[in-house]
Each structure stands twice: as structure tokens, then as C-alpha cells.
């Protein structure tokens, strides 16, 4: 049986001391260096992910209404904003649909291109690092 003594250290702190600690057979688990444990502290920093612009490129064959539909469906634009972006693409040759992380941008480009091909439109959607 072990005897336990308690001493009060003040401010509500107590120290517990075990008497007659049983000894283990064989070498100690820490290689005989009792109390010489080491700790490695690492500081991890999280970086903001790289962002990518998703762009629509102008062509002479894709109907304007289809481009507005794409902007509403895949980029959650309302009719007025989608029309403004579509006109920007029409007049300037390229327009930004949004800025996203790599995976999201890649997915949106793929969805737009798949829908354009399905409807046999030559609409081009690309992404570029911001």
C-alpha cells in the first residue's frame, strides 16, 4: 500500500507526494534520463490561399443571352450585374466573372466550358492567377 501525503502550499494549491513508489523491472522508459525530457515547439503560420480570376472571352458566335445565363447560373450574378459583365466582355474582349481559390475557379471554368460545348457555343472561360 502507498502512503500519500499532502502539503498545502498556499493560495489553494496542494502538493501530492507519493511515498513507496513501486519500481518497474527493466530499464526505465525514458532511457535512464529521468526528468530530461525535451520538447519541440513549432510555430505554424497559415497562409491565405492563392486567388484566381475567372474570365470570359468574347467571340462572335455565342449569344449574349447565353452569356448572361452562364453568369447568373455559375457566378450567382443578378440579371443587371450579369448583363453589365456580358456587355463588358462584348466591348472589351474579356471580362472578370469572379475571384476564387484554385479549386473553385477550376470547377467553375469546367462547368462553363461543359455547358457551352453542350449547347455548341464557342464561349471560352479561363482562369488566371491574381
mmCIF file with all atom_site columns, C-alpha atoms in Angstrom:
data_model
loop_
_atom_site.group_PDB
_atom_site.id
_atom_site.type_symbol
_atom_site.label_atom_id
_atom_site.label_alt_id
_atom_site.label_comp_id
_atom_site.label_asym_id
_atom_site.label_entity_id
_atom_site.label_seq_id
_atom_site.pdbx_PDB_ins_code
_atom_site.Cartn_x
_atom_site.Cartn_y
_atom_site.Cartn_z
_atom_site.occupancy
_atom_site.B_iso_or_equiv
_atom_site.pdbx_formal_charge
_atom_site.auth_seq_id
_atom_site.auth_comp_id
_atom_site.auth_asym_id
_atom_site.auth_atom_id
_atom_site.pdbx_PDB_model_num
ATOM 1   C CA . UNK A 1 1   ? 0.000   0.000  0.000   1.00 0.00 ? 1   UNK A CA 1
ATOM 2   C CA . UNK A 1 2   ? 1.198   3.522  -0.782  1.00 0.00 ? 2   UNK A CA 1
ATOM 3   C CA . UNK A 1 3   ? 1.148   6.412  1.597   1.00 0.00 ? 3   UNK A CA 1
ATOM 4   C CA . UNK A 1 4   ? 0.116   9.753  0.246   1.00 0.00 ? 4   UNK A CA 1
ATOM 5   C CA . UNK A 1 5   ? 0.995   12.977 1.987   1.00 0.00 ? 5   UNK A CA 1
ATOM 6   C CA . UNK A 1 6   ? -0.495  16.305 1.120   1.00 0.00 ? 6   UNK A CA 1
ATOM 7   C CA . UNK A 1 7   ? 1.074   19.636 1.904   1.00 0.00 ? 7   UNK A CA 1
ATOM 8   C CA . UNK A 1 8   ? -0.645  22.922 1.355   1.00 0.00 ? 8   UNK A CA 1
ATOM 9   C CA . UNK A 1 9   ? 1.485   25.450 -0.483  1.00 0.00 ? 9   UNK A CA 1
ATOM 10  C CA . UNK A 1 10  ? -0.792  28.425 -0.025  1.00 0.00 ? 10  UNK A CA 1
ATOM 11  C CA . UNK A 1 11  ? -3.328  30.144 -2.257  1.00 0.00 ? 11  UNK A CA 1
ATOM 12  C CA . UNK A 1 12  ? -5.336  26.940 -2.524  1.00 0.00 ? 12  UNK A CA 1
ATOM 13  C CA . UNK A 1 13  ? -2.507  24.928 -4.117  1.00 0.00 ? 13  UNK A CA 1
ATOM 14  C CA . UNK A 1 14  ? -1.731  21.464 -2.859  1.00 0.00 ? 14  UNK A CA 1
ATOM 15  C CA . UNK A 1 15  ? 1.256   19.237 -3.493  1.00 0.00 ? 15  UNK A CA 1
ATOM 16  C CA . UNK A 1 16  ? 0.769   15.490 -3.576  1.00 0.00 ? 16  UNK A CA 1
ATOM 17  C CA . UNK A 1 17  ? 3.733   13.293 -2.773  1.00 0.00 ? 17  UNK A CA 1
ATOM 18  C CA . UNK A 1 18  ? 3.665   9.549  -3.334  1.00 0.00 ? 18  UNK A CA 1
ATOM 19  C CA . UNK A 1 19  ? 5.678   7.512  -0.888  1.00 0.00 ? 19  UNK A CA 1
ATOM 20  C CA . UNK A 1 20  ? 6.871   3.984  -1.600  1.00 0.00 ? 20  UNK A CA 1
ATOM 21  C CA . UNK A 1 21  ? 6.565   4.279  -5.360  1.00 0.00 ? 21  UNK A CA 1
ATOM 22  C CA . UNK A 1 22  ? 6.656   0.836  -6.891  1.00 0.00 ? 22  UNK A CA 1
ATOM 23  C CA . UNK A 1 23  ? 9.735   0.240  -9.043  1.00 0.00 ? 23  UNK A CA 1
ATOM 24  C CA . UNK A 1 24  ? 9.443   -1.224 -12.523 1.00 0.00 ? 24  UNK A CA 1
ATOM 25  C CA . UNK A 1 25  ? 11.580  -4.111 -13.617 1.00 0.00 ? 25  UNK A CA 1
ATOM 26  C CA . UNK A 1 26  ? 13.904  -3.430 -16.532 1.00 0.00 ? 26  UNK A CA 1
ATOM 27  C CA . UNK A 1 27  ? 15.271  -0.176 -17.900 1.00 0.00 ? 27  UNK A CA 1
ATOM 28  C CA . UNK A 1 28  ? 13.235  2.998  -17.484 1.00 0.00 ? 28  UNK A CA 1
ATOM 29  C CA . UNK A 1 29  ? 11.066  4.026  -20.423 1.00 0.00 ? 29  UNK A CA 1
ATOM 30  C CA . UNK A 1 30  ? 12.966  7.290  -20.822 1.00 0.00 ? 30  UNK A CA 1
ATOM 31  C CA . UNK A 1 31  ? 16.358  5.587  -21.189 1.00 0.00 ? 31  UNK A CA 1
ATOM 32  C CA . UNK A 1 32  ? 17.508  6.427  -17.673 1.00 0.00 ? 32  UNK A CA 1
ATOM 33  C CA . UNK A 1 33  ? 17.261  10.184 -18.145 1.00 0.00 ? 33  UNK A CA 1
ATOM 34  C CA . UNK A 1 34  ? 14.501  10.874 -15.708 1.00 0.00 ? 34  UNK A CA 1
ATOM 35  C CA . UNK A 1 35  ? 13.381  14.485 -15.935 1.00 0.00 ? 35  UNK A CA 1
ATOM 36  C CA . UNK A 1 36  ? 15.454  15.283 -19.021 1.00 0.00 ? 36  UNK A CA 1
ATOM 37  C CA . UNK A 1 37  ? 12.576  15.304 -21.490 1.00 0.00 ? 37  UNK A CA 1
ATOM 38  C CA . UNK A 1 38  ? 12.810  17.667 -24.424 1.00 0.00 ? 38  UNK A CA 1
ATOM 39  C CA . UNK A 1 39  ? 10.019  19.419 -26.211 1.00 0.00 ? 39  UNK A CA 1
ATOM 40  C CA . UNK A 1 40  ? 9.996   20.851 -29.706 1.00 0.00 ? 40  UNK A CA 1
ATOM 41  C CA . UNK A 1 41  ? 7.957   23.954 -30.186 1.00 0.00 ? 41  UNK A CA 1
ATOM 42  C CA . UNK A 1 42  ? 6.939   24.798 -33.712 1.00 0.00 ? 42  UNK A CA 1
ATOM 43  C CA . UNK A 1 43  ? 5.187   27.868 -34.936 1.00 0.00 ? 43  UNK A CA 1
ATOM 44  C CA . UNK A 1 44  ? 2.857   27.218 -37.793 1.00 0.00 ? 44  UNK A CA 1
ATOM 45  C CA . UNK A 1 45  ? 1.682   30.060 -39.935 1.00 0.00 ? 45  UNK A CA 1
ATOM 46  C CA . UNK A 1 46  ? -1.303  29.748 -42.140 1.00 0.00 ? 46  UNK A CA 1
ATOM 47  C CA . UNK A 1 47  ? -1.114  31.465 -45.483 1.00 0.00 ? 47  UNK A CA 1
ATOM 48  C CA . UNK A 1 48  ? -4.030  32.810 -47.387 1.00 0.00 ? 48  UNK A CA 1
ATOM 49  C CA . UNK A 1 49  ? -4.651  30.666 -50.461 1.00 0.00 ? 49  UNK A CA 1
ATOM 50  C CA . UNK A 1 50  ? -3.720  31.984 -53.883 1.00 0.00 ? 50  UNK A CA 1
ATOM 51  C CA . UNK A 1 51  ? -6.647  33.525 -55.699 1.00 0.00 ? 51  UNK A CA 1
ATOM 52  C CA . UNK A 1 52  ? -7.557  33.135 -59.347 1.00 0.00 ? 52  UNK A CA 1
ATOM 53  C CA . UNK A 1 53  ? -9.652  35.331 -61.616 1.00 0.00 ? 53  UNK A CA 1
ATOM 54  C CA . UNK A 1 54  ? -12.226 33.575 -63.775 1.00 0.00 ? 54  UNK A CA 1
ATOM 55  C CA . UNK A 1 55  ? -12.544 35.337 -67.131 1.00 0.00 ? 55  UNK A CA 1
ATOM 56  C CA . UNK A 1 56  ? -14.920 35.076 -70.063 1.00 0.00 ? 56  UNK A CA 1
ATOM 57  C CA . UNK A 1 57  ? -13.522 35.751 -73.528 1.00 0.00 ? 57  UNK A CA 1
ATOM 58  C CA . UNK A 1 58  ? -15.522 37.364 -76.293 1.00 0.00 ? 58  UNK A CA 1
ATOM 59  C CA . UNK A 1 59  ? -16.402 35.576 -79.504 1.00 0.00 ? 59  UNK A CA 1
ATOM 60  C CA . UNK A 1 60  ? -18.664 36.500 -82.406 1.00 0.00 ? 60  UNK A CA 1
ATOM 61  C CA . UNK A 1 61  ? -20.994 33.499 -82.150 1.00 0.00 ? 61  UNK A CA 1
ATOM 62  C CA . UNK A 1 62  ? -22.140 32.901 -78.567 1.00 0.00 ? 62  UNK A CA 1
ATOM 63  C CA . UNK A 1 63  ? -25.490 34.617 -77.962 1.00 0.00 ? 63  UNK A CA 1
ATOM 64  C CA . UNK A 1 64  ? -25.429 37.413 -75.388 1.00 0.00 ? 64  UNK A CA 1
ATOM 65  C CA . UNK A 1 65  ? -28.379 35.855 -73.573 1.00 0.00 ? 65  UNK A CA 1
ATOM 66  C CA . UNK A 1 66  ? -26.415 32.622 -73.123 1.00 0.00 ? 66  UNK A CA 1
ATOM 67  C CA . UNK A 1 67  ? -23.529 34.543 -71.525 1.00 0.00 ? 67  UNK A CA 1
ATOM 68  C CA . UNK A 1 68  ? -25.979 36.259 -69.152 1.00 0.00 ? 68  UNK A CA 1
ATOM 69  C CA . UNK A 1 69  ? -27.432 32.838 -68.280 1.00 0.00 ? 69  UNK A CA 1
ATOM 70  C CA . UNK A 1 70  ? -23.934 31.467 -67.519 1.00 0.00 ? 70  UNK A CA 1
ATOM 71  C CA . UNK A 1 71  ? -23.152 34.417 -65.247 1.00 0.00 ? 71  UNK A CA 1
ATOM 72  C CA . UNK A 1 72  ? -26.430 34.015 -63.377 1.00 0.00 ? 72  UNK A CA 1
ATOM 73  C CA . UNK A 1 73  ? -26.160 30.248 -63.026 1.00 0.00 ? 73  UNK A CA 1
ATOM 74  C CA . UNK A 1 74  ? -22.491 29.679 -62.178 1.00 0.00 ? 74  UNK A CA 1
ATOM 75  C CA . UNK A 1 75  ? -21.434 33.007 -60.682 1.00 0.00 ? 75  UNK A CA 1
ATOM 76  C CA . UNK A 1 76  ? -24.615 33.939 -58.773 1.00 0.00 ? 76  UNK A CA 1
ATOM 77  C CA . UNK A 1 77  ? -24.982 37.283 -60.515 1.00 0.00 ? 77  UNK A CA 1
ATOM 78  C CA . UNK A 1 78  ? -28.346 39.013 -60.707 1.00 0.00 ? 78  UNK A CA 1
ATOM 79  C CA . UNK A 1 79  ? -29.707 39.937 -64.134 1.00 0.00 ? 79  UNK A CA 1
ATOM 80  C CA . UNK A 1 80  ? -28.376 43.515 -64.043 1.00 0.00 ? 80  UNK A CA 1
ATOM 81  C CA . UNK A 1 81  ? -24.849 42.540 -62.952 1.00 0.00 ? 81  UNK A CA 1
ATOM 82  C CA . UNK A 1 82  ? -24.734 39.649 -65.439 1.00 0.00 ? 82  UNK A CA 1
ATOM 83  C CA . UNK A 1 83  ? -25.797 41.989 -68.250 1.00 0.00 ? 83  UNK A CA 1
ATOM 84  C CA . UNK A 1 84  ? -23.159 44.559 -67.248 1.00 0.00 ? 84  UNK A CA 1
ATOM 85  C CA . UNK A 1 85  ? -20.392 41.901 -67.270 1.00 0.00 ? 85  UNK A CA 1
ATOM 86  C CA . UNK A 1 86  ? -21.632 40.480 -70.586 1.00 0.00 ? 86  UNK A CA 1
ATOM 87  C CA . UNK A 1 87  ? -21.512 43.938 -72.183 1.00 0.00 ? 87  UNK A CA 1
ATOM 88  C CA . UNK A 1 88  ? -18.008 44.475 -70.780 1.00 0.00 ? 88  UNK A CA 1
ATOM 89  C CA . UNK A 1 89  ? -16.904 41.185 -72.370 1.00 0.00 ? 89  UNK A CA 1
ATOM 90  C CA . UNK A 1 90  ? -18.592 42.154 -75.650 1.00 0.00 ? 90  UNK A CA 1
ATOM 91  C CA . UNK A 1 91  ? -16.953 45.584 -75.796 1.00 0.00 ? 91  UNK A CA 1
ATOM 92  C CA . UNK A 1 92  ? -13.516 44.829 -74.329 1.00 0.00 ? 92  UNK A CA 1
ATOM 93  C CA . UNK A 1 93  ? -12.950 41.214 -75.365 1.00 0.00 ? 93  UNK A CA 1
ATOM 94  C CA . UNK A 1 94  ? -12.607 39.885 -71.830 1.00 0.00 ? 94  UNK A CA 1
ATOM 95  C CA . UNK A 1 95  ? -14.452 40.231 -68.520 1.00 0.00 ? 95  UNK A CA 1
ATOM 96  C CA . UNK A 1 96  ? -13.993 39.026 -64.970 1.00 0.00 ? 96  UNK A CA 1
ATOM 97  C CA . UNK A 1 97  ? -16.702 36.803 -63.526 1.00 0.00 ? 97  UNK A CA 1
ATOM 98  C CA . UNK A 1 98  ? -15.214 36.482 -60.054 1.00 0.00 ? 98  UNK A CA 1
ATOM 99  C CA . UNK A 1 99  ? -12.153 35.709 -57.940 1.00 0.00 ? 99  UNK A CA 1
ATOM 100 C CA . UNK A 1 100 ? -11.854 32.306 -56.258 1.00 0.00 ? 100 UNK A CA 1
ATOM 101 C CA . UNK A 1 101 ? -9.433  29.788 -54.795 1.00 0.00 ? 101 UNK A CA 1
ATOM 102 C CA . UNK A 1 102 ? -7.811  27.453 -57.308 1.00 0.00 ? 102 UNK A CA 1
ATOM 103 C CA . UNK A 1 103 ? -10.208 24.532 -56.875 1.00 0.00 ? 103 UNK A CA 1
ATOM 104 C CA . UNK A 1 104 ? -13.331 26.679 -57.051 1.00 0.00 ? 104 UNK A CA 1
ATOM 105 C CA . UNK A 1 105 ? -12.069 28.614 -60.086 1.00 0.00 ? 105 UNK A CA 1
ATOM 106 C CA . UNK A 1 106 ? -11.123 25.392 -61.877 1.00 0.00 ? 106 UNK A CA 1
ATOM 107 C CA . UNK A 1 107 ? -14.551 23.915 -61.203 1.00 0.00 ? 107 UNK A CA 1
ATOM 108 C CA . UNK A 1 108 ? -16.372 26.998 -62.485 1.00 0.00 ? 108 UNK A CA 1
ATOM 109 C CA . UNK A 1 109 ? -14.277 27.094 -65.667 1.00 0.00 ? 109 UNK A CA 1
ATOM 110 C CA . UNK A 1 110 ? -15.056 23.423 -66.284 1.00 0.00 ? 110 UNK A CA 1
ATOM 111 C CA . UNK A 1 111 ? -18.787 23.903 -65.686 1.00 0.00 ? 111 UNK A CA 1
ATOM 112 C CA . UNK A 1 112 ? -18.968 26.889 -68.045 1.00 0.00 ? 112 UNK A CA 1
ATOM 113 C CA . UNK A 1 113 ? -16.987 25.132 -70.768 1.00 0.00 ? 113 UNK A CA 1
ATOM 114 C CA . UNK A 1 114 ? -19.087 21.958 -70.476 1.00 0.00 ? 114 UNK A CA 1
ATOM 115 C CA . UNK A 1 115 ? -22.345 23.896 -70.779 1.00 0.00 ? 115 UNK A CA 1
ATOM 116 C CA . UNK A 1 116 ? -21.028 25.899 -73.747 1.00 0.00 ? 116 UNK A CA 1
ATOM 117 C CA . UNK A 1 117 ? -19.967 22.712 -75.551 1.00 0.00 ? 117 UNK A CA 1
ATOM 118 C CA . UNK A 1 118 ? -23.301 21.055 -74.763 1.00 0.00 ? 118 UNK A CA 1
ATOM 119 C CA . UNK A 1 119 ? -25.093 23.970 -76.457 1.00 0.00 ? 119 UNK A CA 1
ATOM 120 C CA . UNK A 1 120 ? -22.467 24.099 -79.237 1.00 0.00 ? 120 UNK A CA 1
ATOM 121 C CA . UNK A 1 121 ? -21.229 27.613 -78.412 1.00 0.00 ? 121 UNK A CA 1
ATOM 122 C CA . UNK A 1 122 ? -17.543 28.550 -78.768 1.00 0.00 ? 122 UNK A CA 1
ATOM 123 C CA . UNK A 1 123 ? -17.560 30.500 -75.489 1.00 0.00 ? 123 UNK A CA 1
ATOM 124 C CA . UNK A 1 124 ? -14.169 30.425 -73.763 1.00 0.00 ? 124 UNK A CA 1
ATOM 125 C CA . UNK A 1 125 ? -13.749 30.640 -69.998 1.00 0.00 ? 125 UNK A CA 1
ATOM 126 C CA . UNK A 1 126 ? -10.264 30.760 -68.461 1.00 0.00 ? 126 UNK A CA 1
ATOM 127 C CA . UNK A 1 127 ? -8.638  31.389 -65.121 1.00 0.00 ? 127 UNK A CA 1
ATOM 128 C CA . UNK A 1 128 ? -5.513  33.358 -64.254 1.00 0.00 ? 128 UNK A CA 1
ATOM 129 C CA . UNK A 1 129 ? -3.624  33.884 -61.025 1.00 0.00 ? 129 UNK A CA 1
ATOM 130 C CA . UNK A 1 130 ? -4.472  37.200 -59.421 1.00 0.00 ? 130 UNK A CA 1
#
